[in-house]
CSV table of C-alpha atoms and ligand atoms in Angstrom, one decimal:
chain,number,residue,atom,x,y,z
G,1,UNK,CA,73.5,97.1,105.4
G,2,UNK,CA,75.9,98.3,108.1
G,3,UNK,CA,79.7,98.5,107.3
G,4,UNK,CA,82.4,98.8,109.9
G,5,UNK,CA,84.2,102.1,110.1
G,6,UNK,CA,87.9,102.3,109.1
G,7,UNK,CA,88.9,102.4,112.8
G,8,UNK,CA,86.7,99.4,113.5
G,9,UNK,CA,88.2,97.5,110.5
G,10,UNK,CA,91.7,98.2,111.9
G,11,UNK,CA,90.6,97.0,115.3
G,12,UNK,CA,89.2,93.8,113.8
G,13,UNK,CA,92.4,93.2,111.9
G,14,UNK,CA,94.5,93.1,115.1
G,15,UNK,CA,97.5,95.1,116.2
G,16,UNK,CA,99.8,96.8,113.7
G,17,UNK,CA,102.9,94.8,112.8
G,18,UNK,CA,106.4,96.2,113.4
G,19,UNK,CA,109.2,96.2,111.0
G,20,UNK,CA,112.6,96.5,112.6
G,21,UNK,CA,115.5,97.3,110.3
G,22,UNK,CA,119.0,98.7,110.3
G,23,UNK,CA,122.6,97.5,109.6
G,24,UNK,CA,123.7,94.1,110.6
G,25,UNK,CA,125.2,94.4,114.0
G,26,UNK,CA,123.3,97.6,115.0
G,27,UNK,CA,121.5,95.7,117.8
G,28,UNK,CA,118.1,94.7,116.4
G,29,UNK,CA,118.1,91.2,117.8
G,30,UNK,CA,119.4,92.3,121.2
G,31,UNK,CA,116.6,94.8,121.6
G,32,UNK,CA,114.0,92.5,120.2
G,33,UNK,CA,114.9,89.6,122.5
G,34,UNK,CA,114.7,92.0,125.5
G,35,UNK,CA,111.3,93.3,124.3
G,36,UNK,CA,109.9,89.9,123.8
G,37,UNK,CA,111.1,88.8,127.2
G,38,UNK,CA,109.6,91.8,129.0
G,39,UNK,CA,106.3,91.6,127.1
G,40,UNK,CA,105.7,87.9,126.9
G,41,UNK,CA,102.5,87.0,125.1
G,42,UNK,CA,102.4,90.4,123.4
G,43,UNK,CA,104.8,90.0,120.5
G,44,UNK,CA,105.3,87.2,118.0
G,45,UNK,CA,108.4,87.0,115.8
G,46,UNK,CA,107.9,86.4,112.1
G,47,UNK,CA,110.4,83.7,111.5
G,48,UNK,CA,112.2,84.4,108.2
G,49,UNK,CA,113.7,81.9,105.8
G,50,UNK,CA,117.4,82.1,105.0
G,51,UNK,CA,120.0,80.2,103.0
G,52,UNK,CA,122.8,81.1,105.4
G,53,UNK,CA,124.2,78.6,107.9
G,54,UNK,CA,122.9,78.6,111.5
G,55,UNK,CA,125.1,80.3,114.1
G,56,UNK,CA,125.9,78.5,117.3
G,57,UNK,CA,122.8,78.6,119.5
G,58,UNK,CA,120.4,79.4,116.6
G,59,UNK,CA,117.4,77.1,116.3
G,60,UNK,CA,115.7,76.0,113.1
G,61,UNK,CA,112.1,77.2,113.1
G,62,UNK,CA,112.8,79.7,115.9
G,63,UNK,CA,115.5,82.1,114.7
G,64,UNK,CA,115.1,81.2,111.1
G,65,UNK,CA,113.9,78.5,108.8
G,66,UNK,CA,117.2,77.4,107.4
G,67,UNK,CA,116.8,76.2,103.9
G,68,UNK,CA,118.7,75.5,100.7
G,69,UNK,CA,118.7,78.0,97.8
G,70,UNK,CA,116.6,75.5,95.8
G,71,UNK,CA,113.9,75.2,98.4
G,72,UNK,CA,113.8,78.9,98.9
G,73,UNK,CA,113.5,79.6,95.2
G,74,UNK,CA,110.8,77.1,94.9
G,75,UNK,CA,108.8,78.9,97.6
G,76,UNK,CA,109.4,82.3,96.0
G,77,UNK,CA,108.2,80.9,92.6
G,78,UNK,CA,105.1,79.6,94.2
G,79,UNK,CA,104.3,83.1,95.6
G,80,UNK,CA,104.8,82.0,99.2
G,81,UNK,CA,106.8,85.1,100.2
G,82,UNK,CA,105.7,88.7,100.7
G,83,UNK,CA,109.3,89.8,100.2
G,84,UNK,CA,112.8,88.3,99.7
G,85,UNK,CA,116.3,89.7,99.2
G,86,UNK,CA,119.9,88.8,98.7
G,87,UNK,CA,122.0,90.0,101.6
G,88,UNK,CA,125.7,89.3,102.1
G,89,UNK,CA,125.7,86.4,99.7
G,90,UNK,CA,122.6,84.7,101.1
G,91,UNK,CA,118.9,84.7,100.4
G,92,UNK,CA,116.5,86.0,103.1
G,93,UNK,CA,112.7,86.2,102.9
G,94,UNK,CA,109.4,86.6,104.8
G,95,UNK,CA,106.9,84.0,104.0
G,96,UNK,CA,103.2,84.9,104.1
G,97,UNK,CA,102.5,82.1,106.6
G,98,UNK,CA,105.1,83.4,109.1
G,99,UNK,CA,103.1,86.6,109.4
G,100,UNK,CA,99.8,84.8,109.4
G,101,UNK,CA,100.8,82.5,112.2
G,102,UNK,CA,101.6,85.5,114.5
G,103,UNK,CA,98.5,87.5,113.4
G,104,UNK,CA,96.2,84.5,114.0
G,105,UNK,CA,97.2,84.7,117.7
G,106,UNK,CA,96.4,88.5,117.8
G,107,UNK,CA,100.0,89.3,118.7
G,108,UNK,CA,102.1,92.2,117.4
G,109,UNK,CA,104.0,90.7,114.5
G,110,UNK,CA,107.7,91.7,114.5
G,111,UNK,CA,109.7,91.5,111.3
G,112,UNK,CA,113.4,91.9,111.3
G,113,UNK,CA,114.4,92.7,107.7
G,114,UNK,CA,117.0,94.6,105.8
G,115,UNK,CA,116.4,97.8,103.8
G,116,UNK,CA,115.4,95.9,100.6
G,117,UNK,CA,112.8,94.2,102.8
G,118,UNK,CA,111.5,97.6,104.0
G,119,UNK,CA,111.2,98.8,100.4
G,120,UNK,CA,109.3,95.7,99.3
G,121,UNK,CA,107.0,95.6,102.3
G,122,UNK,CA,106.0,99.2,101.5
G,123,UNK,CA,104.5,97.9,98.3
G,124,UNK,CA,102.2,95.5,100.3
G,125,UNK,CA,99.1,96.3,102.4
G,126,UNK,CA,100.8,95.1,105.7
G,127,UNK,CA,100.9,98.7,107.1
G,128,UNK,CA,103.5,98.2,109.8
G,129,UNK,CA,105.3,100.7,112.1
G,130,UNK,CA,108.7,101.1,110.5
G,131,UNK,CA,111.6,101.4,113.0
G,132,UNK,CA,115.3,101.7,112.1
G,133,UNK,CA,117.9,100.8,114.6
G,134,UNK,CA,121.2,102.5,113.8
G,135,UNK,CA,124.7,102.2,115.2
G,136,UNK,CA,126.4,105.4,116.6
G,137,UNK,CA,129.1,105.1,113.9
G,138,UNK,CA,130.6,102.8,111.3
G,139,UNK,CA,133.6,102.3,113.6
G,140,UNK,CA,131.4,101.1,116.5
G,141,UNK,CA,129.4,98.9,114.1
G,142,UNK,CA,132.5,97.2,112.9
G,143,UNK,CA,133.7,96.6,116.4
G,144,UNK,CA,130.4,95.1,117.4
G,145,UNK,CA,130.3,92.8,114.4
G,146,UNK,CA,133.9,91.7,115.0
G,147,UNK,CA,133.3,91.1,118.7
G,148,UNK,CA,130.2,89.0,117.9
G,149,UNK,CA,132.6,86.6,116.1
G,150,UNK,CA,129.8,85.3,113.8
G,151,UNK,CA,131.2,86.5,110.4
G,152,UNK,CA,134.0,85.5,108.1
G,153,UNK,CA,136.1,88.5,106.9
G,154,UNK,CA,134.3,88.3,103.5
G,155,UNK,CA,130.9,88.4,105.1
G,156,UNK,CA,131.9,91.1,107.5
G,157,UNK,CA,133.1,93.4,104.6
G,158,UNK,CA,129.8,92.7,102.7
G,159,UNK,CA,127.8,93.6,105.8
G,160,UNK,CA,129.8,96.9,106.3
G,161,UNK,CA,129.2,97.8,102.7
G,162,UNK,CA,125.5,97.2,103.1
G,163,UNK,CA,125.5,99.2,106.3
G,164,UNK,CA,126.9,102.3,104.5
G,165,UNK,CA,123.9,102.2,102.1
G,166,UNK,CA,121.5,101.5,104.9
G,167,UNK,CA,122.8,104.4,107.0
G,168,UNK,CA,122.3,106.8,104.1
G,169,UNK,CA,118.8,105.5,103.2
G,170,UNK,CA,117.6,105.7,106.8
G,171,UNK,CA,118.2,109.5,106.7
G,172,UNK,CA,115.7,109.9,103.8
G,173,UNK,CA,112.5,111.4,105.1
G,174,UNK,CA,109.4,109.2,105.1
G,175,UNK,CA,111.2,105.8,105.0
G,176,UNK,CA,111.0,105.1,108.7
G,177,UNK,CA,108.5,106.3,111.4
G,178,UNK,CA,111.4,106.5,113.8
G,179,UNK,CA,115.2,106.1,113.8
G,180,UNK,CA,116.7,105.0,117.0
G,181,UNK,CA,120.5,105.3,117.5
G,182,UNK,CA,121.6,102.3,119.6
G,183,UNK,CA,124.5,103.8,121.5
G,184,UNK,CA,123.6,103.2,125.2
G,185,UNK,CA,121.5,100.0,125.2
G,186,UNK,CA,119.2,101.1,128.0
G,187,UNK,CA,118.4,104.4,126.3
G,188,UNK,CA,117.7,102.7,123.0
G,189,UNK,CA,115.5,100.1,124.6
G,190,UNK,CA,113.4,102.8,126.4
G,191,UNK,CA,112.9,104.7,123.1
G,192,UNK,CA,111.8,101.5,121.4
G,193,UNK,CA,109.3,100.8,124.2
G,194,UNK,CA,107.9,104.3,124.1
G,195,UNK,CA,107.3,104.0,120.3
G,196,UNK,CA,105.4,100.7,120.8
G,197,UNK,CA,103.6,101.3,124.1
G,198,UNK,CA,100.3,102.2,122.4
G,199,UNK,CA,100.2,98.9,120.5
G,200,UNK,CA,101.4,96.9,123.5
G,201,UNK,CA,98.6,98.3,125.7
G,202,UNK,CA,96.0,97.4,123.0
G,203,UNK,CA,97.1,93.8,123.1
G,204,UNK,CA,97.3,93.8,126.9
G,205,UNK,CA,93.8,95.3,127.1
G,206,UNK,CA,92.4,92.8,124.6
G,207,UNK,CA,93.6,90.0,126.9
G,208,UNK,CA,91.8,91.3,130.0
Z,301,LIG,N1,124.1,99.3,122.8
Z,301,LIG,C1,125.0,98.3,122.6
Z,301,LIG,N2,126.2,98.6,123.1
Z,301,LIG,C2,127.2,97.6,122.9
Z,301,LIG,N3,127.1,96.4,122.3
Z,301,LIG,C3,125.8,96.2,121.8
Z,301,LIG,C4,124.8,97.1,121.9
Z,301,LIG,N4,123.7,96.6,121.3
Z,301,LIG,C5,124.1,95.4,120.8
Z,301,LIG,N5,125.3,95.1,121.1
Z,301,LIG,C6,126.2,94.0,120.7
Z,301,LIG,O1,126.4,94.1,119.3
Z,301,LIG,C7,126.4,92.9,118.6
Z,301,LIG,C8,125.4,93.0,117.5
Z,301,LIG,O2,124.1,93.0,118.0
Z,301,LIG,P1,122.9,92.2,117.4
Z,301,LIG,O3,123.3,90.8,117.1
Z,301,LIG,O4,121.7,92.4,118.3
Z,301,LIG,O5,122.7,93.0,116.0
Z,301,LIG,P2,121.7,92.8,114.9
Z,301,LIG,O6,121.3,94.2,114.4
Z,301,LIG,O7,120.6,92.0,115.3
Z,301,LIG,O8,122.6,92.1,113.7
Z,301,LIG,P3,122.1,91.1,112.5
Z,301,LIG,O9,121.2,91.9,111.6
Z,301,LIG,O10,123.4,90.7,111.9
Z,301,LIG,O11,121.3,90.0,113.1
Z,301,LIG,C9,126.0,91.8,119.7
Z,301,LIG,O12,127.2,91.2,120.1
Z,301,LIG,C10,125.4,92.6,120.8
Z,301,LIG,O13,125.6,92.0,122.1
Z,302,LIG,N1,114.8,91.3,103.4
Z,302,LIG,C1,114.9,90.5,104.5
Z,302,LIG,N2,115.9,90.7,105.3
Z,302,LIG,C2,116.1,89.9,106.4
Z,302,LIG,C3,115.1,88.8,106.6
Z,302,LIG,N3,115.5,88.2,107.7
Z,302,LIG,C4,116.6,88.8,108.2
Z,302,LIG,N4,117.0,89.8,107.4
Z,302,LIG,C5,118.1,90.7,107.4
Z,302,LIG,O1,119.3,90.1,107.0
Z,302,LIG,C6,120.4,90.7,107.6
Z,302,LIG,C7,121.3,89.7,108.1
Z,302,LIG,O2,120.8,88.9,109.1
Z,302,LIG,P1,121.7,87.8,109.9
Z,302,LIG,O3,120.7,87.1,110.8
Z,302,LIG,O4,122.3,86.9,108.8
Z,302,LIG,O5,122.7,88.6,110.6
Z,302,LIG,C8,119.8,91.6,108.7
Z,302,LIG,O6,119.9,93.0,108.2
Z,302,LIG,C9,118.4,91.2,108.8
Z,302,LIG,O7,117.6,92.3,109.2
Z,302,LIG,C10,114.0,88.7,105.7
Z,302,LIG,O8,113.2,87.8,105.9
Z,302,LIG,N5,114.0,89.5,104.7
């Protein structure tokens, strides 16, 4: 009997997923939206579930699956999530089907999760590339979050508290494959692209 090599097995299982993490307001969505626009048909976003309310312009099923706590807990109890966490007073989680939907299309699956999500995904066999997007400083982060005008004062303070923990943990060796400081947006975007270009080209080549 002939078994595939490890390299062949990886090839068969499609491109490596990407986990994007970092404090709320660091610029993950901004970078991600740009990446998905430039490389249309290469990336697929893993749509998380959350119990928070939608922001103006956010679409159910596209940005998040907006659900009640009861519905979310039901899914967790049934084993439908690969990870879930409480963040800033709300529940968030990645369902197995949100990843499978993207991987079935042979796209690079992108997950946008907090640091608890990173730790929990490390316990699975997903084997993603782990990228942390960090703000240049707490002061700049606070300004970005305030300027975004999406948070109440209470939510903002909770997010800043979580950011302090996130910024410390991101310095620990081995947690992330790369930490990108999003100061100048252009520079951060170019760095992000350079980290992902190998996987991007694999998907583009497979389409030829
Ligand atoms: N390099 C940058 N310079 C200045 N402003 C930026 C930069 N990157 C992002 N921003 C702005 O900062 C705010 C926060 O960015 P964004 O919403 O992308 O953060 P996020 O990490 O996705 O946050 P969350 O985790 O809460 O979704 C946005 O208003 C965005 O326009
Ligand atoms: N552990 C998880 N964290 C998630 C998930 N989806 C998003 N997030 C993180 O939550 C915060 C806040 O997001 P916001 O959209 O309310 O600003 C941010 O750090 C996201 O990365 C998830 O499925 N699991």
